[in-house]
Backbone as CSV, one residue per row, in Angstrom:
resi,resn,N_x,N_y,N_z,CA_x,CA_y,CA_z,C_x,C_y,C_z
1,MET,-12.399,6.140,3.153,-12.363,5.406,1.901,-10.931,5.073,1.484
2,PHE,-10.017,6.047,1.675,-8.643,5.778,1.278,-7.937,4.845,2.261
3,GLY,-8.497,4.665,3.473,-7.999,3.628,4.371,-8.217,2.255,3.764
4,LEU,-9.351,2.079,3.099,-9.651,0.839,2.376,-8.651,0.638,1.248
5,VAL,-8.378,1.697,0.502,-7.418,1.638,-0.607,-6.042,1.249,-0.095
6,SER,-5.625,1.860,1.010,-4.313,1.568,1.578,-4.205,0.102,2.006
7,ALA,-5.216,-0.388,2.712,-5.204,-1.784,3.166,-5.222,-2.746,1.986
8,LEU,-5.994,-2.416,0.968,-6.070,-3.249,-0.230,-4.712,-3.313,-0.921
9,GLY,-4.063,-2.156,-1.046,-2.761,-2.109,-1.696,-1.691,-2.872,-0.939
10,VAL,-1.718,-2.777,0.378,-0.752,-3.508,1.202,-0.931,-5.013,1.003
11,PHE,-2.179,-5.471,1.038,-2.421,-6.905,0.839,-1.926,-7.344,-0.533
12,ALA,-2.293,-6.601,-1.570,-1.935,-6.999,-2.929,-0.427,-7.111,-3.090
13,LEU,0.301,-6.105,-2.620,1.752,-6.132,-2.785,2.386,-7.261,-1.987
14,THR,2.002,-7.420,-0.734,2.637,-8.464,0.077,2.319,-9.856,-0.461
15,PHE,1.097,-10.075,-0.887,0.722,-11.373,-1.454,1.513,-11.665,-2.721
16,LEU,1.549,-10.696,-3.622,2.190,-10.924,-4.915,3.705,-11.041,-4.813
17,VAL,4.327,-10.174,-4.024,5.789,-10.225,-3.904,6.230,-11.524,-3.234
18,SER,5.570,-11.896,-2.143,5.984,-13.134,-1.463,5.769,-14.359,-2.350
19,ASN,4.686,-14.392,-3.099,4.454,-15.521,-4.000,5.401,-15.500,-5.196
20,TYR,5.762,-14.324,-5.670,6.745,-14.218,-6.749,8.089,-14.796,-6.297
21,VAL,8.518,-14.390,-5.117,9.821,-14.848,-4.618,9.844,-16.375,-4.524
22,GLN,8.732,-16.972,-4.092,8.690,-18.432,-3.988,8.447,-19.108,-5.330
23,SER,7.397,-18.688,-6.038,6.965,-19.414,-7.239,7.808,-19.111,-8.469
24,VAL,8.201,-17.870,-8.648,8.938,-17.500,-9.852,10.442,-17.550,-9.607
25,ALA,10.894,-16.948,-8.488,12.334,-16.923,-8.203,12.826,-18.224,-7.582
26,GLY,11.905,-19.071,-7.115,12.280,-20.378,-6.583,12.963,-20.342,-5.227
27,GLN,12.712,-19.315,-4.443,13.339,-19.194,-3.128,12.442,-19.822,-2.057
28,PRO,13.035,-20.218,-0.929,12.230,-20.791,0.159,11.352,-19.736,0.837
29,ALA,10.397,-20.211,1.611,9.437,-19.338,2.282,10.120,-18.306,3.174
30,PHE,11.237,-18.665,3.780,11.953,-17.713,4.634,12.261,-16.432,3.873
31,TRP,12.799,-16.561,2.660,13.166,-15.378,1.884,11.942,-14.650,1.353
32,ALA,10.880,-15.389,1.103,9.636,-14.745,0.663,9.117,-13.802,1.748
33,GLY,9.266,-14.195,2.998,8.879,-13.322,4.106,9.916,-12.255,4.382
34,ALA,11.189,-12.599,4.243,12.267,-11.659,4.560,12.274,-10.443,3.644
35,VAL,11.873,-10.610,2.377,11.884,-9.449,1.473,10.825,-8.424,1.870
36,LEU,9.870,-8.832,2.691,8.830,-7.900,3.137,9.195,-7.193,4.440
37,ALA,10.205,-7.692,5.144,10.599,-7.096,6.421,10.996,-5.625,6.308
38,PRO,11.718,-5.209,5.261,12.065,-3.786,5.172,10.841,-2.865,5.130
39,ALA,9.744,-3.334,4.553,8.530,-2.508,4.516,8.032,-2.241,5.925
40,SER,8.023,-3.270,6.756,7.564,-3.097,8.138,8.489,-2.174,8.916
41,ILE,9.775,-2.366,8.765,10.748,-1.536,9.477,10.616,-0.076,9.039
42,ALA,10.508,0.147,7.730,10.375,1.518,7.220,9.091,2.171,7.729
43,SER,8.005,1.404,7.803,6.739,1.950,8.323,6.871,2.367,9.776
44,VAL,7.510,1.517,10.574,7.678,1.812,11.995,8.531,3.064,12.194
45,VAL,9.547,3.226,11.382,10.439,4.375,11.517,9.763,5.664,11.032
46,THR,9.015,5.598,9.941,8.472,6.826,9.356,7.128,7.262,9.932
47,ALA,6.366,6.372,10.522,5.039,6.738,11.043,5.089,7.873,12.074
48,PRO,6.006,7.848,13.054,6.048,8.968,14.003,6.439,10.293,13.338
49,ILE,7.287,10.235,12.335,7.690,11.442,11.605,6.467,12.015,10.888
50,ALA,5.728,11.132,10.226,4.521,11.567,9.518,3.504,12.150,10.491
51,GLY,3.353,11.527,11.657,2.410,12.020,12.655,2.737,13.431,13.113
52,ARG,4.013,13.694,13.355,4.419,15.046,13.766,4.142,16.063,12.660
53,ARG,4.364,15.662,11.433,4.119,16.582,10.311,2.631,16.860,10.133
54,VAL,1.795,15.849,10.329,0.348,16.076,10.252,-0.085,17.016,11.368
55,ASP,0.439,16.791,12.573,0.096,17.652,13.714,0.519,19.101,13.492
56,SER,1.546,19.314,12.696,2.003,20.682,12.450,1.320,21.320,11.236
57,GLY,0.281,20.667,10.715,-0.496,21.253,9.632,-0.025,20.932,8.232
58,ARG,0.785,19.902,8.085,1.291,19.538,6.759,0.700,18.216,6.264
59,ALA,-0.597,18.030,6.499,-1.247,16.766,6.138,-1.197,16.503,4.633
60,ARG,-1.406,17.538,3.834,-1.386,17.330,2.375,-0.043,16.749,1.934
61,ARG,1.039,17.358,2.369,2.375,16.888,1.975,2.623,15.456,2.468
62,VAL,2.203,15.170,3.692,2.382,13.821,4.246,1.646,12.800,3.395
63,LEU,0.401,13.078,3.043,-0.372,12.125,2.250,0.145,12.030,0.819
64,GLN,0.668,13.117,0.280,1.294,13.048,-1.041,2.521,12.131,-1.003
65,ILE,3.338,12.297,0.034,4.509,11.422,0.181,4.055,9.981,0.358
66,GLY,3.041,9.772,1.193,2.554,8.414,1.441,2.052,7.726,0.191
67,PHE,1.148,8.386,-0.522,0.616,7.774,-1.747,1.680,7.693,-2.828
68,GLY,2.538,8.721,-2.914,3.599,8.709,-3.917,4.614,7.600,-3.688
69,ALA,5.068,7.442,-2.444,6.043,6.383,-2.147,5.414,4.999,-2.300
70,SER,4.151,4.861,-1.901,3.472,3.570,-2.085,3.344,3.234,-3.569
71,ALA,2.995,4.239,-4.373,2.898,4.022,-5.821,4.274,3.697,-6.411
72,ALA,5.299,4.432,-5.986,6.646,4.181,-6.504,7.140,2.793,-6.125
73,GLY,6.933,2.401,-4.863,7.341,1.058,-4.436,6.620,-0.026,-5.205
74,THR,5.331,0.178,-5.446,4.547,-0.798,-6.208,5.039,-0.870,-7.653
75,ALA,5.282,0.293,-8.263,5.770,0.317,-9.647,7.135,-0.354,-9.767
76,LEU,8.003,-0.112,-8.796,9.327,-0.740,-8.826,9.236,-2.252,-8.656
77,CYS,8.309,-2.710,-7.809,8.094,-4.159,-7.660,7.612,-4.761,-8.973
78,ALA,6.714,-4.068,-9.661,6.231,-4.550,-10.960,7.372,-4.586,-11.972
79,LEU,8.237,-3.583,-11.942,9.380,-3.532,-12.854,10.330,-4.703,-12.610
80,ILE,10.583,-5.001,-11.342,11.444,-6.150,-11.019,10.829,-7.435,-11.565
81,ALA,9.532,-7.589,-11.371,8.862,-8.814,-11.812,8.875,-8.958,-13.332
82,VAL,8.578,-7.880,-14.031,8.464,-7.979,-15.490,9.828,-8.094,-16.165
83,THR,10.880,-7.552,-15.553,12.218,-7.634,-16.159,12.995,-8.855,-15.686
84,ASP,12.412,-9.601,-14.759,13.057,-10.797,-14.218,14.394,-10.453,-13.555
85,ALA,14.458,-9.264,-12.931,15.654,-8.857,-12.191,15.779,-9.718,-10.934
86,SER,16.901,-9.643,-10.289,17.125,-10.424,-9.071,16.067,-10.089,-8.018
87,TRP,15.554,-11.117,-7.374,14.531,-10.936,-6.345,15.071,-10.134,-5.165
88,LEU,16.376,-10.031,-5.017,16.959,-9.257,-3.920,16.636,-7.763,-4.032
89,TRP,16.312,-7.295,-5.233,15.926,-5.897,-5.403,14.643,-5.571,-4.651
90,PHE,13.846,-6.597,-4.352,12.629,-6.349,-3.575,12.945,-5.783,-2.190
91,LEU,14.135,-6.060,-1.672,14.506,-5.491,-0.373,14.479,-3.961,-0.421
92,ALA,14.925,-3.382,-1.521,14.914,-1.921,-1.664,13.513,-1.401,-1.978
93,THR,12.819,-2.080,-2.878,11.513,-1.569,-3.295,10.469,-1.683,-2.189
94,THR,10.565,-2.722,-1.376,9.606,-2.819,-0.271,9.914,-1.777,0.808
95,THR,11.161,-1.331,0.878,11.494,-0.230,1.791,10.778,1.043,1.350
96,VAL,10.816,1.326,0.066,10.109,2.498,-0.463,8.612,2.372,-0.174
97,PHE,8.080,1.187,-0.398,6.664,0.941,-0.133,6.352,1.136,1.352
98,GLY,7.231,0.665,2.217,7.034,0.818,3.658,7.048,2.272,4.103
99,ILE,7.895,3.072,3.494,7.894,4.511,3.782,6.522,5.083,3.434
100,GLY,5.993,4.673,2.306,4.660,5.114,1.914,3.609,4.727,2.934
101,ASN,3.675,3.514,3.431,2.715,3.072,4.447,2.844,3.862,5.735
102,GLY,4.059,4.149,6.135,4.264,4.945,7.338,3.666,6.337,7.218
103,TYR,3.666,6.844,5.995,3.105,8.165,5.740,1.617,8.112,5.376
104,LEU,1.025,6.925,5.376,-0.388,6.802,5.013,-1.308,6.367,6.143
105,ILE,-0.986,5.280,6.805,-1.966,4.608,7.652,-2.462,5.497,8.786
106,SER,-1.600,5.937,9.658,-2.040,6.813,10.753,-2.479,8.191,10.270
107,PRO,-1.746,8.820,9.331,-2.195,10.134,8.861,-3.592,10.122,8.231
108,LEU,-3.943,9.063,7.509,-5.296,8.991,6.948,-6.344,8.984,8.055
109,THR,-6.054,8.261,9.134,-6.974,8.237,10.271,-7.072,9.614,10.900
110,THR,-5.942,10.253,11.125,-5.925,11.576,11.745,-6.692,12.587,10.907
111,VAL,-6.452,12.591,9.611,-7.144,13.534,8.729,-8.643,13.261,8.730
112,GLY,-9.022,12.013,8.621,-10.441,11.675,8.607,-11.157,11.998,9.897
113,MET,-10.517,11.746,11.009,-11.160,11.957,12.312,-11.116,13.431,12.747
114,SER,-10.235,14.224,12.179,-10.085,15.613,12.627,-11.297,16.492,12.318
115,PHE,-12.127,16.058,11.406,-13.297,16.852,11.029,-14.545,16.493,11.836
116,LEU,-14.438,15.516,12.712,-15.620,15.003,13.415,-15.866,15.704,14.744
117,ARG,-17.130,15.732,15.116,-17.487,16.172,16.462,-17.211,14.999,17.404
118,THR,-17.023,15.292,18.663,-16.699,14.270,19.656,-17.711,13.131,19.662
119,GLU,-18.988,13.451,19.549,-20.016,12.407,19.602,-20.013,11.512,18.350
120,ASP,-19.313,11.918,17.307,-19.237,11.111,16.092,-18.021,10.189,16.055
121,PHE,-17.131,10.310,17.034,-15.908,9.504,17.028,-16.187,8.004,17.053
122,SER,-17.084,7.565,17.894,-17.332,6.132,18.038,-17.844,5.487,16.755
123,PRO,-18.913,6.008,16.146,-19.361,5.373,14.902,-18.346,5.525,13.764
124,ALA,-17.651,6.646,13.723,-16.650,6.843,12.670,-15.485,5.878,12.842
125,SER,-15.075,5.672,14.078,-14.001,4.726,14.354,-14.408,3.313,13.956
126,SER,-15.638,2.968,14.235,-16.145,1.643,13.840,-16.136,1.488,12.324
127,LEU,-16.616,2.501,11.624,-16.628,2.455,10.165,-15.211,2.351,9.618
128,LEU,-14.299,3.122,10.180,-12.904,3.080,9.737,-12.330,1.677,9.903
129,ASN,-12.582,1.054,11.043,-12.084,-0.303,11.260,-12.707,-1.302,10.308
130,VAL,-13.993,-1.152,10.007,-14.644,-2.038,9.042,-13.986,-1.883,7.672
131,LEU,-13.729,-0.643,7.271,-13.091,-0.411,5.974,-11.680,-0.984,5.933
132,ARG,-10.947,-0.831,7.015,-9.577,-1.379,7.055,-9.563,-2.900,7.030
133,GLN,-10.584,-3.523,7.605,-10.676,-4.985,7.561,-11.188,-5.454,6.206
134,THR,-12.002,-4.628,5.563,-12.562,-4.981,4.265,-11.506,-4.885,3.167
135,GLY,-10.551,-3.979,3.313,-9.519,-3.786,2.293,-8.797,-5.060,1.907
136,PRO,-8.233,-5.792,2.870,-7.557,-7.034,2.498,-8.500,-8.090,1.921
137,VAL,-9.748,-8.101,2.367,-10.703,-9.076,1.830,-11.007,-8.759,0.367
138,VAL,-11.312,-7.496,0.102,-11.576,-7.083,-1.278,-10.308,-7.238,-2.110
139,GLY,-9.176,-6.843,-1.533,-7.904,-6.992,-2.235,-7.615,-8.441,-2.579
140,GLY,-7.871,-9.333,-1.622,-7.657,-10.757,-1.880,-8.538,-11.272,-2.998
141,ALA,-9.792,-10.825,-3.005,-10.716,-11.266,-4.052,-10.290,-10.741,-5.424
142,VAL,-9.943,-9.469,-5.489,-9.552,-8.873,-6.769,-8.235,-9.463,-7.252
143,VAL,-7.253,-9.550,-6.360,-5.957,-10.115,-6.743,-6.121,-11.579,-7.157
144,GLY,-6.890,-12.337,-6.382,-7.133,-13.738,-6.734,-7.784,-13.879,-8.096
145,LEU,-8.774,-13.046,-8.366,-9.454,-13.083,-9.666,-8.487,-12.741,-10.792
146,LEU,-7.713,-11.663,-10.619,-6.766,-11.270,-11.662,-5.700,-12.337,-11.899
147,VAL,-5.204,-12.943,-10.827,-4.210,-14.010,-10.980,-4.828,-15.187,-11.731
148,GLN,-6.064,-15.562,-11.384,-6.740,-16.673,-12.064,-6.904,-16.389,-13.546
149,VAL,-7.284,-15.175,-13.879,-7.537,-14.822,-15.275,-6.236,-14.745,-16.075
150,LEU,-5.187,-14.217,-15.454,-3.949,-13.958,-16.182,-2.892,-15.059,-16.073
151,ALA,-3.031,-15.947,-15.119,-1.970,-16.926,-14.833,-1.793,-17.925,-15.964
152,VAL,-0.576,-18.410,-16.028,-0.265,-19.498,-16.943,-0.735,-20.799,-16.303
153,THR,-0.552,-21.899,-16.966,-0.994,-23.184,-16.450,-0.257,-23.520,-15.159
154,PRO,-0.997,-23.787,-14.083,-0.355,-24.169,-12.815,0.409,-25.485,-12.940
155,THR,1.470,-25.595,-12.170,2.253,-26.826,-12.113,2.356,-27.265,-10.663
156,VAL,2.954,-28.410,-10.420,3.137,-28.897,-9.052,4.030,-27.938,-8.268
157,SER,5.098,-27.446,-8.895,6.015,-26.539,-8.200,5.469,-25.117,-8.111
158,ASP,4.506,-24.764,-8.972,3.913,-23.434,-8.952,2.399,-23.545,-9.104
159,PRO,1.706,-23.849,-7.999,0.262,-24.069,-8.097,-0.540,-22.830,-8.494
160,LEU,0.049,-21.643,-8.371,-0.662,-20.431,-8.790,-0.473,-20.137,-10.273
161,GLY,0.531,-20.715,-10.874,0.806,-20.438,-12.277,1.313,-19.027,-12.503
162,LEU,2.069,-18.520,-11.540,2.570,-17.145,-11.627,3.743,-17.030,-12.585
163,SER,3.851,-15.854,-13.153,5.033,-15.481,-13.922,5.309,-14.019,-13.576
164,GLY,6.474,-13.549,-13.938,6.793,-12.159,-13.674,5.814,-11.213,-14.354
165,THR,5.388,-11.566,-15.551,4.443,-10.737,-16.290,3.093,-10.676,-15.587
166,VAL,2.636,-11.808,-15.059,1.354,-11.844,-14.339,1.438,-10.977,-13.083
167,VAL,2.511,-11.125,-12.318,2.670,-10.329,-11.094,2.685,-8.840,-11.435
168,ALA,3.438,-8.457,-12.456,3.505,-7.046,-12.852,2.137,-6.536,-13.296
169,ALA,1.421,-7.345,-14.055,0.096,-6.925,-14.532,-0.878,-6.730,-13.368
170,VAL,-0.854,-7.634,-12.406,-1.774,-7.529,-11.271,-1.378,-6.358,-10.369
171,LEU,-0.092,-6.045,-10.270,0.341,-4.904,-9.459,-0.124,-3.570,-10.034
172,ILE,-0.565,-3.552,-11.278,-1.103,-2.318,-11.853,-2.344,-1.868,-11.083
173,PHE,-3.109,-2.816,-10.545,-4.322,-2.483,-9.798,-4.022,-1.638,-8.555
174,PRO,-3.169,-2.103,-7.613,-2.869,-1.219,-6.472,-2.100,0.027,-6.889
175,LEU,-1.275,-0.071,-7.920,-0.560,1.109,-8.412,-1.548,2.198,-8.845
176,ALA,-2.587,1.798,-9.541,-3.601,2.759,-9.969,-4.301,3.392,-8.764
177,LEU,-4.612,2.591,-7.752,-5.282,3.120,-6.563,-4.395,4.118,-5.814
178,PHE,-3.118,3.782,-5.644,-2.205,4.706,-4.965,-2.028,5.993,-5.777
179,THR,-1.999,5.872,-7.091,-1.868,7.051,-7.945,-3.107,7.941,-7.826
180,ILE,-4.287,7.337,-7.793,-5.519,8.106,-7.602,-5.480,8.833,-6.256
181,GLY,-5.044,8.149,-5.209,-4.915,8.789,-3.902,-3.982,9.983,-3.942
182,PHE,-2.860,9.817,-4.627,-1.903,10.925,-4.756,-2.549,12.117,-5.453
183,VAL,-3.257,11.870,-6.545,-3.896,12.950,-7.298,-4.977,13.630,-6.454
184,VAL,-5.807,12.829,-5.785,-6.887,13.392,-4.968,-6.327,14.293,-3.875
185,TYR,-5.312,13.811,-3.147,-4.764,14.619,-2.060,-3.867,15.743,-2.555
186,SER,-3.496,15.732,-3.819,-2.760,16.858,-4.391,-3.696,17.966,-4.840
187,LEU,-4.890,17.588,-5.289,-5.811,18.568,-5.856,-6.913,19.028,-4.900
188,ALA,-7.187,18.261,-3.860,-8.266,18.624,-2.938,-7.940,19.929,-2.221
189,PRO,-8.941,20.785,-2.037,-8.706,22.020,-1.277,-8.227,21.706,0.138
190,ARG,-7.386,22.568,0.653,-6.787,22.334,1.970,-7.842,22.142,3.058
191,ARG,-8.969,22.807,2.950,-9.998,22.694,3.990,-10.561,21.275,4.097
192,PHE,-10.375,20.437,3.042,-10.831,19.052,3.088,-9.766,18.110,3.643
193,ILE,-8.570,18.624,3.835,-7.466,17.786,4.299,-7.048,18.141,5.715
194,ASP,-7.019,19.413,6.017,-6.552,19.856,7.324,-7.671,20.632,8.016
195,ALA,-8.147,20.122,9.126,-9.268,20.746,9.842,-8.931,22.160,10.292
196,ARG,-7.638,22.463,10.436,-7.245,23.816,10.851,-7.165,24.770,9.671
197,GLY,-7.178,24.192,8.422,-6.964,25.010,7.247,-8.200,25.624,6.742
């Protein structure tokens, strides 16, 4: 279930930040994509570290870091949008978000699959993939709906009608989901997080 939350949050942040950089900050598409590159780099660097920590029995801490960093990165992106700070700050905030993703995506799979019997791997893997594919679809629908409801009047230069306030308001949705994930993995008994515990 939290794989769905993670995928949904990733879609929401990448969609909103890239559109903010273009529509609100007035930057070309190149920079809208470039501000997201640090998230990918941070995920690639931190995922193996998170994997080793999960393997050593520290799954709770890994998932707390993952959900916490994802929530912090999302909150910082919302702060940049609502305060109309320089769009270049997204380079730092997406790095924080990427660290969160590195500590979430693979560890969530490992934790979820560690409780299964061998014969359950195939159907569980299929379900996990369906949930991961559903996350961006649901995220797109929810984000699209929220943008439609909250957006200002669209113009030729800004067909979405985005403003910093709208982006910040819509980012509250994935922020809430990441915060719920953090709370759940902080309070859940260890036996539900680590199969060895």
